[in-house]
mmCIF file of C-alpha atoms in Angstrom:
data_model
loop_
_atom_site.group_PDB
_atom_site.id
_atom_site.type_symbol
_atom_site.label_atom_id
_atom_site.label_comp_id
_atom_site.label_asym_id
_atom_site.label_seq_id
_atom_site.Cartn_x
_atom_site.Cartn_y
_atom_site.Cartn_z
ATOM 1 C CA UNK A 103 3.170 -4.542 -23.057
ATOM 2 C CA UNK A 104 -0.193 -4.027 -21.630
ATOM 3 C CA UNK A 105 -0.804 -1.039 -23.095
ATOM 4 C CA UNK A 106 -0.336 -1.975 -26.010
ATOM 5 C CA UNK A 107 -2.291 -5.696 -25.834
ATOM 6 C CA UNK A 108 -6.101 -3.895 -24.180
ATOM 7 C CA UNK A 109 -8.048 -1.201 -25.015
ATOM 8 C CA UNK A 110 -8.496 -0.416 -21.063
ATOM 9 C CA UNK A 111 -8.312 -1.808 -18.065
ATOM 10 C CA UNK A 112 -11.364 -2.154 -15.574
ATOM 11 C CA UNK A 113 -9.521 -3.036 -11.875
ATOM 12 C CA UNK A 114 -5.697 -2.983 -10.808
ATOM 13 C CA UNK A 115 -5.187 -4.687 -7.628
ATOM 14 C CA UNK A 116 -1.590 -3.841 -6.402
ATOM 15 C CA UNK A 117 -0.638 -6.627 -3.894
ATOM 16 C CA UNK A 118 3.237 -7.212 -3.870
ATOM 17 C CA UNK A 119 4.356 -7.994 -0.305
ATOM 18 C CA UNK A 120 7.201 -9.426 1.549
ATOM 19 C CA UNK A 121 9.188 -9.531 4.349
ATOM 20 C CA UNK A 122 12.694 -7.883 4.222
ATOM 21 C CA UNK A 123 15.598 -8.411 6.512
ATOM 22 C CA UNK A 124 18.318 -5.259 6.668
ATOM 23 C CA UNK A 125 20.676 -4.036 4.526
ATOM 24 C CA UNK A 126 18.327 -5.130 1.335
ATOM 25 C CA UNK A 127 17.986 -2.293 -1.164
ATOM 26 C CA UNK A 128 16.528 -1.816 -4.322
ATOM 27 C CA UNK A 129 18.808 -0.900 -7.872
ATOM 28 C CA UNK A 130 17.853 2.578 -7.218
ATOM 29 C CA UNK A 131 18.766 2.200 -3.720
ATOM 30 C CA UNK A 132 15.679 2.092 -1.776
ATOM 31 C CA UNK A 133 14.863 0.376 1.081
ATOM 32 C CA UNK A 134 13.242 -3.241 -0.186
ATOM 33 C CA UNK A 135 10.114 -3.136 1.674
ATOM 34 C CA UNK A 136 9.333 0.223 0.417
ATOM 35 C CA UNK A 137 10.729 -0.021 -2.641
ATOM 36 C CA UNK A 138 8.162 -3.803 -3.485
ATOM 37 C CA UNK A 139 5.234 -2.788 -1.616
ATOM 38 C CA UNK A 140 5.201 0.779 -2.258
ATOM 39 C CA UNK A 141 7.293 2.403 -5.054
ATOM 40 C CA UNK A 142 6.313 -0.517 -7.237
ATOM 41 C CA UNK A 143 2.580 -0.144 -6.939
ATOM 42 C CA UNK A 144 3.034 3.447 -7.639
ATOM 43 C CA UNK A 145 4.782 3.290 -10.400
ATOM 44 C CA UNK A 146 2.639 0.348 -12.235
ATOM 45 C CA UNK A 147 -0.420 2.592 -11.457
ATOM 46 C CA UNK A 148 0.728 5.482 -12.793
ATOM 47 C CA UNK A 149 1.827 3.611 -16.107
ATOM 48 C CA UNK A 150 -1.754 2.217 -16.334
ATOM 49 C CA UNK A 151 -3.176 5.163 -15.574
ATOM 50 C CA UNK A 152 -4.397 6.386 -18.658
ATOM 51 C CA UNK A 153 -6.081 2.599 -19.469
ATOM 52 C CA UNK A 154 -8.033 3.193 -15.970
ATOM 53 C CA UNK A 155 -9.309 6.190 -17.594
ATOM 54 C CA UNK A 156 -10.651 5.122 -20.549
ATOM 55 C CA UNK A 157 -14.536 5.132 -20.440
ATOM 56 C CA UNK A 158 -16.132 1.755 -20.129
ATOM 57 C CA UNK A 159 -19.268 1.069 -22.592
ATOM 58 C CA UNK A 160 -21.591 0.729 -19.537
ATOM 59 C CA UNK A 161 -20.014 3.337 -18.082
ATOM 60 C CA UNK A 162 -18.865 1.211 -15.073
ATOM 61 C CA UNK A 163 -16.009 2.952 -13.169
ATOM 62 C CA UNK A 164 -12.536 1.447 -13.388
ATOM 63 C CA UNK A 165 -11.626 0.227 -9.415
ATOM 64 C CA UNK A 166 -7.754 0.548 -7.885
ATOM 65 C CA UNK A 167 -7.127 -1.873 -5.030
ATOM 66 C CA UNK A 168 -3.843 -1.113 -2.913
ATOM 67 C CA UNK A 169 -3.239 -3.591 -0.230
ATOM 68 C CA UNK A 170 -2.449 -2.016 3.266
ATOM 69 C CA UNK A 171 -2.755 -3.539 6.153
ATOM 70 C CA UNK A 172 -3.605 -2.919 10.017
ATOM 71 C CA UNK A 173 0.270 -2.614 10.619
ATOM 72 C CA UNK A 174 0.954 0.504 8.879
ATOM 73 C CA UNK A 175 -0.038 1.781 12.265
ATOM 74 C CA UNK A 176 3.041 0.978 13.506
ATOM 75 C CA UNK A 177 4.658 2.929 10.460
ATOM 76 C CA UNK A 178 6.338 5.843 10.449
ATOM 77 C CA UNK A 179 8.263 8.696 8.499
ATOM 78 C CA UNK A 180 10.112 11.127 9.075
ATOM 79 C CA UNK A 181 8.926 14.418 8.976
ATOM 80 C CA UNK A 182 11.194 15.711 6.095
ATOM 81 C CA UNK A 183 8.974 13.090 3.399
ATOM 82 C CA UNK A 184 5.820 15.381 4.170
ATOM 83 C CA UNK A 185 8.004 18.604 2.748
ATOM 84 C CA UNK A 186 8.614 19.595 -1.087
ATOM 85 C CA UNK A 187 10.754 16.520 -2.828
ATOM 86 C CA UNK A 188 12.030 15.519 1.035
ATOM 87 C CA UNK A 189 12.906 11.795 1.006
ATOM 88 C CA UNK A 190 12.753 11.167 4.695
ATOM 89 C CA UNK A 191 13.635 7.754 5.874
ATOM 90 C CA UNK A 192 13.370 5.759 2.275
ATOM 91 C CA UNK A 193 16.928 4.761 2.027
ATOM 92 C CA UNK A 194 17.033 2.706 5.110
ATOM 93 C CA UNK A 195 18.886 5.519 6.912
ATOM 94 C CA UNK A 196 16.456 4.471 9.985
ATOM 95 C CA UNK A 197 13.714 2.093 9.215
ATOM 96 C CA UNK A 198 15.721 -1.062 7.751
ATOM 97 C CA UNK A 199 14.400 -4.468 7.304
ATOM 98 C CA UNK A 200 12.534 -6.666 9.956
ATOM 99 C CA UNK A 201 13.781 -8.828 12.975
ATOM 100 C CA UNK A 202 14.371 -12.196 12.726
ATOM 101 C CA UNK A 203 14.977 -13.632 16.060
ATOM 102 C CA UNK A 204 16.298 -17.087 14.801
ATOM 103 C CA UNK A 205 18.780 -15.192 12.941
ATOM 104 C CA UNK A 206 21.579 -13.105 14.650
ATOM 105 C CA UNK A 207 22.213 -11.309 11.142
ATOM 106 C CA UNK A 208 18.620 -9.611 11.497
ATOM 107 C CA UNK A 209 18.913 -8.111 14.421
ATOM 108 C CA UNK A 210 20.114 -4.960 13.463
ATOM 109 C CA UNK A 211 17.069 -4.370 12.098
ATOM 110 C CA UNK A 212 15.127 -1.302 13.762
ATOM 111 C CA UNK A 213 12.099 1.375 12.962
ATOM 112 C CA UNK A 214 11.353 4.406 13.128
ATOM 113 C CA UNK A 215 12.157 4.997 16.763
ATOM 114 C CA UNK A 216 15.220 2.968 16.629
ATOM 115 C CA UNK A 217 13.792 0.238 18.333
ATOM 116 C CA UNK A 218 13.808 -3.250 17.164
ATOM 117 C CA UNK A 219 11.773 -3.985 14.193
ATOM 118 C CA UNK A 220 9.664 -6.929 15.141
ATOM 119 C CA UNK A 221 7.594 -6.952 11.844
ATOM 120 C CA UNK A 222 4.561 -6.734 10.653
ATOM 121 C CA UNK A 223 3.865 -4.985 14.035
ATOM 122 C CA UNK A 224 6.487 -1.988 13.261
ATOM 123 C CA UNK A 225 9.458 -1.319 10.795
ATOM 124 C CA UNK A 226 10.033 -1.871 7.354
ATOM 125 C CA UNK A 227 6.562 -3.727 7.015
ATOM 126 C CA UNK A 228 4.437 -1.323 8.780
ATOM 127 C CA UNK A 229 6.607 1.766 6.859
ATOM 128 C CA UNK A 230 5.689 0.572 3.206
ATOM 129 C CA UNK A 231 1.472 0.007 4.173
ATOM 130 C CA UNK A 232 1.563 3.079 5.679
ATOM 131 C CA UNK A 233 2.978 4.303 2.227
ATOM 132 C CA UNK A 234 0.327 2.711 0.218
ATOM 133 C CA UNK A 235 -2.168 4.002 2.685
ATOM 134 C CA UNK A 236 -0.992 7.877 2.008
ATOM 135 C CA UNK A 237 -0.807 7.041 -1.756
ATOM 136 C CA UNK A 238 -4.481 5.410 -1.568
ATOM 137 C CA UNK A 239 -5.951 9.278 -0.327
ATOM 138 C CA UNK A 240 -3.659 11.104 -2.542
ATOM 139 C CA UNK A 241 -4.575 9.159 -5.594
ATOM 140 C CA UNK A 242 -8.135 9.360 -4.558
ATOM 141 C CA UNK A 243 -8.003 13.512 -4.328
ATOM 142 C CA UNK A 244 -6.011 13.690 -7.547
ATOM 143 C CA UNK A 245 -8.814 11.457 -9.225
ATOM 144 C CA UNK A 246 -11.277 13.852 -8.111
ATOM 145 C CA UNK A 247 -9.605 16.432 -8.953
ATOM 146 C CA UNK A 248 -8.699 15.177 -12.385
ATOM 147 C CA UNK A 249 -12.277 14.425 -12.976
ATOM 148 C CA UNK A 250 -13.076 12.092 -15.561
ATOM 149 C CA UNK A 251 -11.457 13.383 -18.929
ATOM 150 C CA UNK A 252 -12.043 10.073 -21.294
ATOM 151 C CA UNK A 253 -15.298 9.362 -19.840
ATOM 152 C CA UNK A 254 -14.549 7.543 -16.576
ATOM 153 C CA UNK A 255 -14.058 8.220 -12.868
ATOM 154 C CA UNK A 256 -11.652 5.907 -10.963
ATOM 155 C CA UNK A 257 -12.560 4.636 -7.606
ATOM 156 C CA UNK A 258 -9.378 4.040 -5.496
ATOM 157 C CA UNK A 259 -9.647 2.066 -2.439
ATOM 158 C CA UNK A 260 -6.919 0.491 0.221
ATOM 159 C CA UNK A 261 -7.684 -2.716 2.201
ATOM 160 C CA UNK A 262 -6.619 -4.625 5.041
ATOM 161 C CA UNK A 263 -8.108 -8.571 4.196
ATOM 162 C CA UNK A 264 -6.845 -9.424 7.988
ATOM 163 C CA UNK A 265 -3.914 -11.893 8.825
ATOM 164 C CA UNK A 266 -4.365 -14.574 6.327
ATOM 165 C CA UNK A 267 -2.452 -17.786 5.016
ATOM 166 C CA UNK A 268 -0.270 -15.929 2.707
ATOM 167 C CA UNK A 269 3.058 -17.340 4.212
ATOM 168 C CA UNK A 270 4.369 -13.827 4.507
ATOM 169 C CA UNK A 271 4.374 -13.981 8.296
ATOM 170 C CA UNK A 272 5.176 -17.435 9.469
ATOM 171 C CA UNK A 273 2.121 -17.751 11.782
ATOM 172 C CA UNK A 274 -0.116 -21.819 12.750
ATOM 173 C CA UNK A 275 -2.934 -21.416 10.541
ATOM 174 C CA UNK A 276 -5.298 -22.301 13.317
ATOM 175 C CA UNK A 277 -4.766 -18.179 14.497
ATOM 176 C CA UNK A 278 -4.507 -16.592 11.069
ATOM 177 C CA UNK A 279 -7.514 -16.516 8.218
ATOM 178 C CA UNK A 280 -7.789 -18.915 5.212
ATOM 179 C CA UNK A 281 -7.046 -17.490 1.513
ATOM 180 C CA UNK A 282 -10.415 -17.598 1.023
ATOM 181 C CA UNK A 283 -11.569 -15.041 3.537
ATOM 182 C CA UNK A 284 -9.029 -12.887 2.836
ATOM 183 C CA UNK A 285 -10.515 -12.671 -0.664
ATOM 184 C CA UNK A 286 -13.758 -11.945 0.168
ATOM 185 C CA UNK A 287 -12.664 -8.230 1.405
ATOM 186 C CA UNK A 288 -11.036 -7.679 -2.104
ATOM 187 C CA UNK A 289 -13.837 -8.687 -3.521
ATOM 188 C CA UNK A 290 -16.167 -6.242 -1.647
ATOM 189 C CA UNK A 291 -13.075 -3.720 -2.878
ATOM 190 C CA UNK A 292 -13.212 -4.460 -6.168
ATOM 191 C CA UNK A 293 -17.738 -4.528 -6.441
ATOM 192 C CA UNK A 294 -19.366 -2.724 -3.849
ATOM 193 C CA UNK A 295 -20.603 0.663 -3.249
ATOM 194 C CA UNK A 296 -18.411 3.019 -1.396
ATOM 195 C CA UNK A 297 -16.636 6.642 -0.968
ATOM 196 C CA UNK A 298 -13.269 6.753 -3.515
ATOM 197 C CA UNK A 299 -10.511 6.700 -1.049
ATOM 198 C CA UNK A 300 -11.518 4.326 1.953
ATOM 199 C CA UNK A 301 -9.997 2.299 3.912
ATOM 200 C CA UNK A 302 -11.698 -1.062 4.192
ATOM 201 C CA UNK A 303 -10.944 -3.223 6.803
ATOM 202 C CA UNK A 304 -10.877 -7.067 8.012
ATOM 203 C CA UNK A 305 -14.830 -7.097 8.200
ATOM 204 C CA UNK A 306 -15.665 -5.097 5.545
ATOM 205 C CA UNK A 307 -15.989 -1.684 7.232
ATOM 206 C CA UNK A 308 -15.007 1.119 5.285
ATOM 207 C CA UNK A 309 -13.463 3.862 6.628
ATOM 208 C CA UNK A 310 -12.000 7.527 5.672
ATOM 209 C CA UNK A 311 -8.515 7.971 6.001
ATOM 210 C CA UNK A 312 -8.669 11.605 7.529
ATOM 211 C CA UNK A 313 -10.742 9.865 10.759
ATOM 212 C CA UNK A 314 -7.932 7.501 10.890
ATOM 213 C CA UNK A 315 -5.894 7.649 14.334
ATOM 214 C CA UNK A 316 -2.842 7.121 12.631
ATOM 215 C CA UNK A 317 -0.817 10.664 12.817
ATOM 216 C CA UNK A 318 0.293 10.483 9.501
ATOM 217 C CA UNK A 319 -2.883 8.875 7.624
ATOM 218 C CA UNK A 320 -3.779 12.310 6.168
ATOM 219 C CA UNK A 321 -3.398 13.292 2.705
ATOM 220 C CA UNK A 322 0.541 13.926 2.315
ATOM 221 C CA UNK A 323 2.402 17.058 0.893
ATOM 222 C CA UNK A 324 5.795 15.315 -0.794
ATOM 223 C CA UNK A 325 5.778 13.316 -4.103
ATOM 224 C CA UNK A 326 6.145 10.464 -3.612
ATOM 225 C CA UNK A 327 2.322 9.452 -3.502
#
């Protein structure tokens, strides 16, 4: 539908998030968390692609936001995802769902290391904003590589706005952010000057994704970023 309604589109934030307990899976079988927060950002990107591309009359470049967050440091994949069409750990085979410790029906939930996944700090959480992390740089490389065939280059950035009063962790607001703060680092995102593929963080430092300590934050080999 929106490609048919606009001409182009200037900026596509992609901000789906939630909280998953285990055993929730997708229609095509994937793992909730990744499947919201990752596979559906990457698939309404790609779709929109071509809109991003199309050159603006000022020749302003079109902007992709992906929210990440600090916790896809606690994400992990196996090894397999980083090889040819591997699919790792995407069907819940390891990382399934988050912890709940008021609810006995949660606690099978575990990460990577098959420990228990006491989200946003590791598991299903941390596993899809560590995917929109990878797909951030490889989007960003492809862009550049792409160049700008209808006129326009596409700035892609991914963003961490800080713990904020989203609901999605149940947290006192006197120790998380308000709304309002949170939006000021999509803002700077979505306006300000800065290299295609950073990382921008809580405070509005911007960061490249190869520096990152994360062992995985470099720019993956499989498809599915």
């Amino acid at each position: 539908a929106v490609r048919s309604a606009v001409p182009r589109v200037d900026m596509l934030v992609n901000n789906a998030g939630l909280i998953t307990f285990p055993n929730l899976r997708t229609k095509q079988g994937f793992s909730m968390s990744f499947g919201v927060m990752h596979l559906g950002h990457f698939l309404l990107t790609r779709e929109l692609w071509p809109l991003l591309q199309q050159a603006h009359p000022r020749g302003i470049a079109a902007r992709v936001v992906n929210h990440a967050s600090a916790a896809m440091m606690g994400g992990r994949f196996h090894e397999s995802l980083f090889v040819g069409d591997g699919e790792g750990d995407l069907r819940g085979e390891i990382t399934d769902g988050c912890l709940d410790f008021f609810s006995p029906a949660t606690w099978s939930a575990k990460d990577a290391n098959g420990m228990p996944a006491v989200c946003p700090v590791v598991g299903g959480y941390s596993h899809a904003k560590l995917a929109q992390v990878l797909f951030t740089h490889e989007l960003a490389a492809r862009a550049v590589a792409e160049g700008a065939p209808k006129g326009r280059a596409v700035v892609v950035s991914a963003v961490h706005p800080g713990t904020v009063r989203s609901a999605i962790v149940p947290l006192p607001d006197v120790i998380v952010r308000p709304t309002a703060v949170g939006a000021r680092v999509l803002l700077f995102a979505l306006f300000a000057n800065y290299t295609s593929g950073s990382y921008i963080d809580e405070m509005l430092g911007t960061h490249d994704l190869i520096q990152s300590p994360h062992p995985q934050a470099g720019r993956p080999e499989g498809s599915w970023f």
